[in-house]
Coordinates of C-alpha atoms and ligand atoms in Angstrom, one line a residue:
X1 CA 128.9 72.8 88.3
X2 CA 128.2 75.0 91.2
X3 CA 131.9 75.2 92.2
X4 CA 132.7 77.5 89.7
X5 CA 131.8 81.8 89.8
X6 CA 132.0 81.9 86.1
X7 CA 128.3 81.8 84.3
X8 CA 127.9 79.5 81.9
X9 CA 125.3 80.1 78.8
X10 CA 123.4 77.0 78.8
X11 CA 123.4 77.3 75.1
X12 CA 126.0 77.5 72.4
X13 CA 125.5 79.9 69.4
X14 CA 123.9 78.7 66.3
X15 CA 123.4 81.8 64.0
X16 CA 124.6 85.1 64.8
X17 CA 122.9 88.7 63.9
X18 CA 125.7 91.3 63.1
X19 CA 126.0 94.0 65.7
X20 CA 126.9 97.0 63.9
X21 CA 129.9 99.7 65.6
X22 CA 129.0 103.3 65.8
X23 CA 131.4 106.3 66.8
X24 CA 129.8 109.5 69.5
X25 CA 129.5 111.6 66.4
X26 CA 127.2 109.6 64.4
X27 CA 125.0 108.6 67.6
X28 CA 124.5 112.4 68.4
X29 CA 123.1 112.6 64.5
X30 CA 120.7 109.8 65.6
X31 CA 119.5 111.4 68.8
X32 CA 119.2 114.6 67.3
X33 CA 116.8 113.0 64.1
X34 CA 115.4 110.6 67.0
X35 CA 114.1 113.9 68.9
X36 CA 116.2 112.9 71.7
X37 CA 114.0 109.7 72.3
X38 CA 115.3 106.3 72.1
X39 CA 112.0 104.9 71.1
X40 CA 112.6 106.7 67.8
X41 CA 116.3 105.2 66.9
X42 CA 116.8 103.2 64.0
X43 CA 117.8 99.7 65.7
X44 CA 120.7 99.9 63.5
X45 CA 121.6 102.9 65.3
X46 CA 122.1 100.8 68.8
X47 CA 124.9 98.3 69.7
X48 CA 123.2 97.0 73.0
X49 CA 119.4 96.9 72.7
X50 CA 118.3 96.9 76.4
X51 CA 115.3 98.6 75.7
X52 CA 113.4 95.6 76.4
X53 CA 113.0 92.0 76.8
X54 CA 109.7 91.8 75.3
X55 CA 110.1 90.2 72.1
X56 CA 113.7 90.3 71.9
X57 CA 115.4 86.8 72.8
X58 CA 116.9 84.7 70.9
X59 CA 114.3 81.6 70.0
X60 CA 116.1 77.6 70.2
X61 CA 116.9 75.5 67.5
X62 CA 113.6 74.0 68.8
X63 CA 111.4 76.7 68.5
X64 CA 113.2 77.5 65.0
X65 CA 111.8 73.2 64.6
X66 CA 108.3 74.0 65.8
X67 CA 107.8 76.8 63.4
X68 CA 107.8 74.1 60.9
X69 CA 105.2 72.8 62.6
X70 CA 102.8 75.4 61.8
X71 CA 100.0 74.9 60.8
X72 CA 97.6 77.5 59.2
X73 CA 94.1 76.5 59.0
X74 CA 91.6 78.9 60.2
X75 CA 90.1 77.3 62.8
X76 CA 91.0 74.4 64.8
X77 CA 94.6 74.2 63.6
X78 CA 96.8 71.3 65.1
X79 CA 99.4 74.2 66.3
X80 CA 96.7 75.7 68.5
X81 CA 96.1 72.3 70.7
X82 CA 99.8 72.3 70.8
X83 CA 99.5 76.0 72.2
X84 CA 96.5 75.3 74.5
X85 CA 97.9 71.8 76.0
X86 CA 101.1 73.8 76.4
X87 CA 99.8 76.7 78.1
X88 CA 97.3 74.3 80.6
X89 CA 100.4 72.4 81.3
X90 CA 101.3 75.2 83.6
X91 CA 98.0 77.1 83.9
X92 CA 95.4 75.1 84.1
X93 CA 92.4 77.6 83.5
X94 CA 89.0 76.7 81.8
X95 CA 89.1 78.9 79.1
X96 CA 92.1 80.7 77.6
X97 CA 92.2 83.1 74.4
X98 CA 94.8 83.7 72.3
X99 CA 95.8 87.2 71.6
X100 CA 98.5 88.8 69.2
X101 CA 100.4 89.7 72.5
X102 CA 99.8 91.4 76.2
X103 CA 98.0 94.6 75.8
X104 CA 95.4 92.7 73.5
X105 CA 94.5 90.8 76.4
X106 CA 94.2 93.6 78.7
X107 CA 92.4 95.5 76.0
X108 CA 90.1 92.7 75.7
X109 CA 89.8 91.9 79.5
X110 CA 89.0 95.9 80.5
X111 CA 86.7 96.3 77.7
X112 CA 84.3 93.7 79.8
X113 CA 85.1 94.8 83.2
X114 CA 86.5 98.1 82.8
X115 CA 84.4 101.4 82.7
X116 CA 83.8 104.7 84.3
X117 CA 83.0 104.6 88.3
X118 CA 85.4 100.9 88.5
X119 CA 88.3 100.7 90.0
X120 CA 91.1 98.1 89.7
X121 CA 93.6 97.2 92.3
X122 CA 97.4 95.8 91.1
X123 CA 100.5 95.9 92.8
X124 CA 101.6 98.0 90.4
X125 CA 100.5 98.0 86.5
X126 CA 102.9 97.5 83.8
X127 CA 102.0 101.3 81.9
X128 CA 99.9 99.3 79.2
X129 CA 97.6 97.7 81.8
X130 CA 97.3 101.0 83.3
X131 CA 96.1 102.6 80.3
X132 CA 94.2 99.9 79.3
X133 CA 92.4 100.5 82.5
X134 CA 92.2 104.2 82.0
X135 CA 90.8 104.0 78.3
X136 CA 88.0 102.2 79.8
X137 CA 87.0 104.9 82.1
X138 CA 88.4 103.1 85.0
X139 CA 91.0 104.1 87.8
X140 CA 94.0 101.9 88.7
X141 CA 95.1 101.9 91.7
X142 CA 98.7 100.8 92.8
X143 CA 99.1 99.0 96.2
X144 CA 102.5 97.3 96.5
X145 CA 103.8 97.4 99.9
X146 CA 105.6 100.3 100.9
X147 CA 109.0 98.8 100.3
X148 CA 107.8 98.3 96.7
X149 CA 108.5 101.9 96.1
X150 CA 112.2 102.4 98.2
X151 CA 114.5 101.8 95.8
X152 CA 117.0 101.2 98.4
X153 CA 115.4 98.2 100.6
X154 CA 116.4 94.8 100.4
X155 CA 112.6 93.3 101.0
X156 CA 113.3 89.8 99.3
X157 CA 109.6 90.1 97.7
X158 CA 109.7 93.8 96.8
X159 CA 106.4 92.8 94.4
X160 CA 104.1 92.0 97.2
X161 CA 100.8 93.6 97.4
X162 CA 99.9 95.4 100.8
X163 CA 97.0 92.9 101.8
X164 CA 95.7 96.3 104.5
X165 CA 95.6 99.0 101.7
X166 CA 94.0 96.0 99.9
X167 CA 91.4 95.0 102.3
X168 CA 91.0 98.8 103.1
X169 CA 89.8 99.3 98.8
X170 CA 87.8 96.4 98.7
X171 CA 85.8 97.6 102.1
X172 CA 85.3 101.2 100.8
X173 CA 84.4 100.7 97.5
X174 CA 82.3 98.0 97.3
X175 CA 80.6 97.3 93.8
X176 CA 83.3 99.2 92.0
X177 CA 86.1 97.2 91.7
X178 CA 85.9 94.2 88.9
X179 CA 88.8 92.7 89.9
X180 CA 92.1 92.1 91.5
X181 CA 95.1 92.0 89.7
X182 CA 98.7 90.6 90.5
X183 CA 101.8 91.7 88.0
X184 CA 103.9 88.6 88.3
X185 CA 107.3 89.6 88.7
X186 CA 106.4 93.6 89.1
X187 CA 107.6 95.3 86.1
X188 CA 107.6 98.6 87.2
X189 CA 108.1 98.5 90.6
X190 CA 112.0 96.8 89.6
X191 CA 111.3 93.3 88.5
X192 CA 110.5 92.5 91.9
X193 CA 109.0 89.4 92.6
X194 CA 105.6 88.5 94.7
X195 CA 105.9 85.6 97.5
X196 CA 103.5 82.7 97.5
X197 CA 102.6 83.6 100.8
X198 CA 101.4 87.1 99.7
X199 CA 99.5 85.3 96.6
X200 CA 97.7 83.1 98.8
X201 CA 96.9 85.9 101.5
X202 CA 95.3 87.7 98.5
X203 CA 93.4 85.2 97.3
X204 CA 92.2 85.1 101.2
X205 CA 91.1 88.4 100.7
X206 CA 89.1 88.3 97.4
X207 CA 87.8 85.3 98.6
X208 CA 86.1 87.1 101.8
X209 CA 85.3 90.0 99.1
X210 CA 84.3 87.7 96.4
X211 CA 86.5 89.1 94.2
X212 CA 88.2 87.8 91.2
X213 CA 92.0 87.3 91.2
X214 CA 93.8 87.8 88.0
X215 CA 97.6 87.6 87.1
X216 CA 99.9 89.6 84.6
X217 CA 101.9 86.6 84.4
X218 CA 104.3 87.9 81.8
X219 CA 107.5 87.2 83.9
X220 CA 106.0 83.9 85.9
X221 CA 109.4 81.5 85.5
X222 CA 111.6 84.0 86.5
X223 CA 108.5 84.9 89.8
X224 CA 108.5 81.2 90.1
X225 CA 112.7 80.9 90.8
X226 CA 112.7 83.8 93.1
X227 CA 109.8 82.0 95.2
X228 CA 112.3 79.0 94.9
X229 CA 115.3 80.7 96.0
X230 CA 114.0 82.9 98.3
X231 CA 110.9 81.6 100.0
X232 CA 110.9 79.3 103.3
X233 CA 110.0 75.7 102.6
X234 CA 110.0 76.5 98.7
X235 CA 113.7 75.5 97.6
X236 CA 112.8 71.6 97.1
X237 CA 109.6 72.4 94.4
X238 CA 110.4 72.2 91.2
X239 CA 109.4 75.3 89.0
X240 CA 106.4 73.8 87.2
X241 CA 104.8 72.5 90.6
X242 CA 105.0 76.5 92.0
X243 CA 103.6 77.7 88.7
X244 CA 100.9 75.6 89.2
X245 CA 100.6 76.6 92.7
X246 CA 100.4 80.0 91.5
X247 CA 97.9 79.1 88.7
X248 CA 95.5 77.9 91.3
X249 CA 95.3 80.7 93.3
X250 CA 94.4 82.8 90.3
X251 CA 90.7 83.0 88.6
X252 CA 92.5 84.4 85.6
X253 CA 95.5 85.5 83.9
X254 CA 96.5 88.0 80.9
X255 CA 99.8 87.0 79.5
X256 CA 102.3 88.3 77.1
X257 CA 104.5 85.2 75.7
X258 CA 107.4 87.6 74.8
X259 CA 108.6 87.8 77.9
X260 CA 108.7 84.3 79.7
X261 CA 106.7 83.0 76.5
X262 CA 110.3 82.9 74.8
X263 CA 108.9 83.8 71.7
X264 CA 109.1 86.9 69.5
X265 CA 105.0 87.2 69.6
X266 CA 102.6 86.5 71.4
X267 CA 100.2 86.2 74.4
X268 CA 97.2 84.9 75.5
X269 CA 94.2 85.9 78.3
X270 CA 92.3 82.7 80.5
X271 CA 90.0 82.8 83.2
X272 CA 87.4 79.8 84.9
X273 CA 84.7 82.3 84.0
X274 CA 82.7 80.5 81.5
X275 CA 80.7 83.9 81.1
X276 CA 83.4 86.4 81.1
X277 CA 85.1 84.0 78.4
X278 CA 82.1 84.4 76.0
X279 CA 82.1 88.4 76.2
X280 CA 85.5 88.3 75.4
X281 CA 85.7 86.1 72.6
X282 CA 83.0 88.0 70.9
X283 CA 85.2 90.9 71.4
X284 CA 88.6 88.9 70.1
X285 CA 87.0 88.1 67.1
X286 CA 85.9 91.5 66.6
X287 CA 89.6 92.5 67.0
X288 CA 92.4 90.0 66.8
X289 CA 90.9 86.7 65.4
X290 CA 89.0 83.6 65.2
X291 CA 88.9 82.0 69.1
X292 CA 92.0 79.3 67.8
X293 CA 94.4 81.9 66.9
X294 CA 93.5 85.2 67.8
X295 CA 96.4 87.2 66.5
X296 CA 99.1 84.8 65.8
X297 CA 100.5 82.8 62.7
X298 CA 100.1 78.9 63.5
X299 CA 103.4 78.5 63.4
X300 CA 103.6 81.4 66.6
X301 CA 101.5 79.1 68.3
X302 CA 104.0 76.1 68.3
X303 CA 107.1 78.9 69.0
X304 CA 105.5 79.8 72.3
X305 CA 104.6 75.9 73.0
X306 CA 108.0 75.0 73.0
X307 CA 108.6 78.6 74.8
X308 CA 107.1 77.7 77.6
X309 CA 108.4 73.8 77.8
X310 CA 112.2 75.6 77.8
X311 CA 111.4 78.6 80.1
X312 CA 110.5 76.3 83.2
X313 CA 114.0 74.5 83.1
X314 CA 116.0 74.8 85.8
X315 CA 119.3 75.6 84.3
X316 CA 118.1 78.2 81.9
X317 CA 116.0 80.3 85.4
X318 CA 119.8 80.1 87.4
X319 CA 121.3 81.4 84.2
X320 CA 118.6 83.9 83.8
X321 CA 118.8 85.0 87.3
X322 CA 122.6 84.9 88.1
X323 CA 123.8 87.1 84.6
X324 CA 120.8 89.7 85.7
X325 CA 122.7 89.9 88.9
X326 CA 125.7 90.2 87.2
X327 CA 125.3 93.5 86.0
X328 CA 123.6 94.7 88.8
X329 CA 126.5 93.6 91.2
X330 CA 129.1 95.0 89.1
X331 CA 127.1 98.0 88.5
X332 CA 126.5 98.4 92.3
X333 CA 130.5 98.1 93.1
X334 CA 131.2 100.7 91.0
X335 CA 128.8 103.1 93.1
X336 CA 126.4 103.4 90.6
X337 CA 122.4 103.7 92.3
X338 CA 120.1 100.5 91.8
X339 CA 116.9 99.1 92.4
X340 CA 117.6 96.6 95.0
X341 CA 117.5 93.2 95.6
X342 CA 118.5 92.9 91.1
X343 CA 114.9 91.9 89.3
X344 CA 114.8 88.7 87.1
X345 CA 114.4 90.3 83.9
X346 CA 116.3 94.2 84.1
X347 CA 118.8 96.3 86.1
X348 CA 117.0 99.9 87.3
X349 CA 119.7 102.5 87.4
X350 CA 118.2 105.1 89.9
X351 CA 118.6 108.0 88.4
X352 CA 116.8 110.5 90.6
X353 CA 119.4 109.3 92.9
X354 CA 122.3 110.1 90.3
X355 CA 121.2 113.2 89.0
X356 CA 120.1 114.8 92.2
X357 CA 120.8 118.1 90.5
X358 CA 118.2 117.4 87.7
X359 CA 114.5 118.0 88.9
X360 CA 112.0 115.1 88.6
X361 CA 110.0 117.1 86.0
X362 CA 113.2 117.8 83.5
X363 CA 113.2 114.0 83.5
X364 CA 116.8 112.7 85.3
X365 CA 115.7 109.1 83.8
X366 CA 115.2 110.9 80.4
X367 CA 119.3 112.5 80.3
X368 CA 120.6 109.3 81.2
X369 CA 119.0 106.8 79.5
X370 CA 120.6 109.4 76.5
X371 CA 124.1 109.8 77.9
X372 CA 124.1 105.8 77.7
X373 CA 123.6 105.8 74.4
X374 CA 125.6 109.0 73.1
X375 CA 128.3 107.2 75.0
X376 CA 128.4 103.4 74.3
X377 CA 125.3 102.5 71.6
X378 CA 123.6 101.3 74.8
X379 CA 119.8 101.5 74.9
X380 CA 118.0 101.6 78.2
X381 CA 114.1 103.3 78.7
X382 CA 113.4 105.7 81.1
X383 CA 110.7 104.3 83.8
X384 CA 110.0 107.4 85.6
X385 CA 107.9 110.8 85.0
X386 CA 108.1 110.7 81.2
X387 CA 106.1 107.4 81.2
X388 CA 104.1 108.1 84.5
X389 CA 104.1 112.1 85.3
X390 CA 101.1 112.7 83.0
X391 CA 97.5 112.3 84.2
X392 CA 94.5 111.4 82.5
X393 CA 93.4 115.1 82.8
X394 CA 97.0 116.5 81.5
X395 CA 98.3 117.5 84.6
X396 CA 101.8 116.4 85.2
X397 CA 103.7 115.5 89.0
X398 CA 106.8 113.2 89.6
X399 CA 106.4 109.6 89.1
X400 CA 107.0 108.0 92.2
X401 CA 111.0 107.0 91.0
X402 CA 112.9 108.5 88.1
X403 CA 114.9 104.9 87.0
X404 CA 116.4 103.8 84.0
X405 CA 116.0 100.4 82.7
X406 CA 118.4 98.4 81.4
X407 CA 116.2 95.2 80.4
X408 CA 118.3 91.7 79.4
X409 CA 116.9 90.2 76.3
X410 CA 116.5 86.7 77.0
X411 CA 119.8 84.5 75.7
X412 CA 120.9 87.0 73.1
X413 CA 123.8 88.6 74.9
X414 CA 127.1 87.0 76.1
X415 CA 129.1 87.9 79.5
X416 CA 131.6 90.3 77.3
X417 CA 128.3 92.6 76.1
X418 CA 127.4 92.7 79.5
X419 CA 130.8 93.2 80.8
X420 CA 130.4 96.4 78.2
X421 CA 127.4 98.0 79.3
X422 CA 129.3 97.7 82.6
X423 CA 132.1 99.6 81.8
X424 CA 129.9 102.5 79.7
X425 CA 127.1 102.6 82.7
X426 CA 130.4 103.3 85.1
X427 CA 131.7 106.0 83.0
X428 CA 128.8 108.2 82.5
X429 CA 128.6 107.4 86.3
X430 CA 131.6 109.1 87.3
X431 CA 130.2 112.1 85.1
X432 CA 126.4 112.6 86.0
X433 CA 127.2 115.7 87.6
X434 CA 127.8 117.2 84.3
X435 CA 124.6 115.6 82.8
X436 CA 121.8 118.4 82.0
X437 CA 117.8 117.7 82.1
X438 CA 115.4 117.9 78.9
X439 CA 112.2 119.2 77.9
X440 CA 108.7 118.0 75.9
X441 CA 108.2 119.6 73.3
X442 CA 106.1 117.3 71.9
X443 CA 103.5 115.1 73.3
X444 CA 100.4 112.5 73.0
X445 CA 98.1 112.7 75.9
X446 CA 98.5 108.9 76.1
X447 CA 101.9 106.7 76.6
X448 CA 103.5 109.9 75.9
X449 CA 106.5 107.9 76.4
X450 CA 106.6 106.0 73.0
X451 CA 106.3 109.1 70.9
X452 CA 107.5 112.5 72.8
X453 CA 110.3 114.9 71.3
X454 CA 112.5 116.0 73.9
X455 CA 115.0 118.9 73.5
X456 CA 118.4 119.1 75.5
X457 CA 118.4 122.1 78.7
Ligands
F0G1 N1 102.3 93.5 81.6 C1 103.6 93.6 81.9 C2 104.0 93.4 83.3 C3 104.6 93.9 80.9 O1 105.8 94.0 81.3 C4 104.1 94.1 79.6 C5 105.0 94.5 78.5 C6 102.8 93.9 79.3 C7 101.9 93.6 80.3 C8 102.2 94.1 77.9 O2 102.6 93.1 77.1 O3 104.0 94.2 75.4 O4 103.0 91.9 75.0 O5 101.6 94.0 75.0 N2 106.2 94.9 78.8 C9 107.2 95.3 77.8 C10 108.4 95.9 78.6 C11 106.7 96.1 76.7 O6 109.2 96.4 77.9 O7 108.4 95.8 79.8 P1 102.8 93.3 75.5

């Protein structure tokens, strides 16, 4: 199979959605509505969708199977065994606690350990774990190593936390920080994955600290291949055994099962921390659930079991991996700025780097992620000073990059989309120089991102 360049799907089609064909004109009467941002599109509106990949696969004839399996009782419901022995299949924890997706977990987790005068460490939070964090009177701290944050270096493990800043924290604020956390691959920082030998040096260092290490394992199959295909002494393991490596070095994970969960909904939080566990059940049934469901249907429960069976195997990860990398390859030989080495689950345009003439704080990452869709019905999502400029106390500076995200949903598009966005990306390449900035003029004071109005320069 390996002789051939072409990427083979490892799935044929078995029910299609209608993509629906837009001209310039009528996109410019969405954006206009949409206050210029993409978060406030009718989906209709959008031919390529790569807002995100949280939610938005394409489920198997086998998930479609377990659905059927659902089973809704109340408490103790056949589907969520099926869900736990699932889940501990790869990540063995104690306790684990179902939650209607991600930021539940987080919301639940910080509630307990959160809190004004704590700080938490991460390589880099996803934006939700950061404000999770925040709204609990907390400070996150970033401390991915420097090459984390140069868009241009080829560090194979780009997601690695920097074990000296690390060490450093932990040694000057002792008391304050609740935990240590480890985004799985780093969302923000590129998709970039984190090595096994930087999650066990980690774990070193909470251990000598006492500290608690918890992942954001949202992305852990596609962590897990990178650690396969990039890491000394790693390439014979199959992907379950590293998962399970990386499980063991954790006290705890949060988890959103749209991403590597396969499913549409979803996520859970685990931890060994019989007391911890307690807290936060009281809190999930407060919120979310009864403690065998928390905010899912029964029949969610058996879609992200199967989920997770699929996500591990081995031909869906190189399929995964290589049409990512198509995009970004294509991409980069048409002279188009990236995030570099191409993350597992998006392509990051670098639009700082594009649009050198646009000023961080009239949002470069803003005017192109619009171009791309005046142009070509593509969605992307700005990952730069509209989602991280603000501060708690509402003063703004430049987020450390300005990129654009073009994130793949997982087996939804074929090679000829893709080879699409190529050609549009390209296009409004060769132009950027005539791309103008934009302006807030309206905001929240938190995830301004989801909700601003933005007005052309
Ligand atoms: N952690 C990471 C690393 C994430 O990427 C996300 C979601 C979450 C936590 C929160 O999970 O959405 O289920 O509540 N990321 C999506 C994205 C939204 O587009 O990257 P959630």
């Amino acid at each position: 199979m390996h002789r051939w360049r072409t990427i083979v799907e490892p799935f044929r089609i078995h029910s299609v959605e209608p993509i629906r064909m837009t001209t310039v004109e009528e996109r410019e009467a969405a954006l206009e509505a949409a206050g210029y941002n993409l978060f406030n599109l009718h989906a209709d509106d959008v031919m390529i969708d790569l807002l995100t990949d949280s939610g938005t696969g394409a489920m198997s004839r086998d998930q479609w199977a377990a659905v059927q399996h659902g089973d809704e009782s109340y408490a103790g419901s056949p589907s969520w065994y099926v869900f736990l022995d699932a889940v501990r299949e790869l990540f063995p924890f104690e306790h684990v606690i179902p939650t209607h997706q991600g930021r539940a977990a987080e919301k639940i987790l910080f509630s307990v350990l959160g809190g004004p005068g704590k700080i938490v460490p991460n390589n880099t939070h996803f934006d939700t774990t950061r404000a999770n964090v925040e709204f609990s009177g907390a400070e996150a701290v970033d401390l991915v190593i420097p090459e984390g944050r140069d868009p241009s270096s080829t560090h194979p493990f780009k997601g690695n936390m920097d074990l000296q800043a690390l060490e450093r924290l932990l040694g000057e604020h002792r008391g304050a920080v609740p935990v240590v956390f480890m985004t799985i691959t780093n969302n923000s920082g590129g998709g970039q994955p984190v090595s096994l030998e930087n999650l066990r040096a980690v774990r070193a260092v909470c251990d000598a600290h006492r500290m608690p290490l918890f992942l954001d394992a949202c992305r852990f199959a596609e962590n897990a291949w990178f650690i396969k295909a990039r890491e000394a002494g790693q390439g014979d393991r199959s992907v379950p055994e590293i998962v399970r490596e990386i499980a063991s070095l954790a006290d705890g994970m949060t988890m959103s099962a749209k991403k590597d969960g396969l499913a549409n909904i979803g996520g859970w939080l685990a931890m060994n921390d019989g007391a911890l566990a307690e807290q936060c059940r009281n809190i999930l049934i407060l919120t979310e659930g009864f403690v065998t469901y928390g905010g899912l249907a029964g029949r969610d429960l058996e879609a992200i079991a199967q989920g997770l069976r699929e996500v591990v195997s081995e031909d869906y990860l190189r399929y995964r991996i290589r049409s990512t990398a198509y995009l970004g390859e294509a991409l980069d030989a048409a002279g188009v700025p990236l995030v570099k080495p191409f993350g597992g689950h998006a392509i990051y345009l670098d639009a700082r780097a594009l649009l050198p003439h646009v000023a961080p704080l009239e949002y470069p990452g803003q005017s192109l992620s619009i171009a791309l869709y005046r142009e070509g019905g593509i969605r992307g999502c700005e990952i730069g000073t509209v989602m991280f400029g603000r501060h708690p106390d509402g003063t703004e500076t430049p987020a450390a990059m300005d990129l654009v995200r073009l994130a793949i949903p997982r087996r939804t598009y074929t090679q000829s989309h893709i080879d699409y966005v190529i050609e549009v990306v390209a296009w409004v390449a060769e132009r950027a120089a005539q791309l103008r900035g934009v302006r807030i003029v309206e905001q929240s004071p938190v995830l301004r991102h989801f909700t601003a109005r933005f007005a052309p320069l």
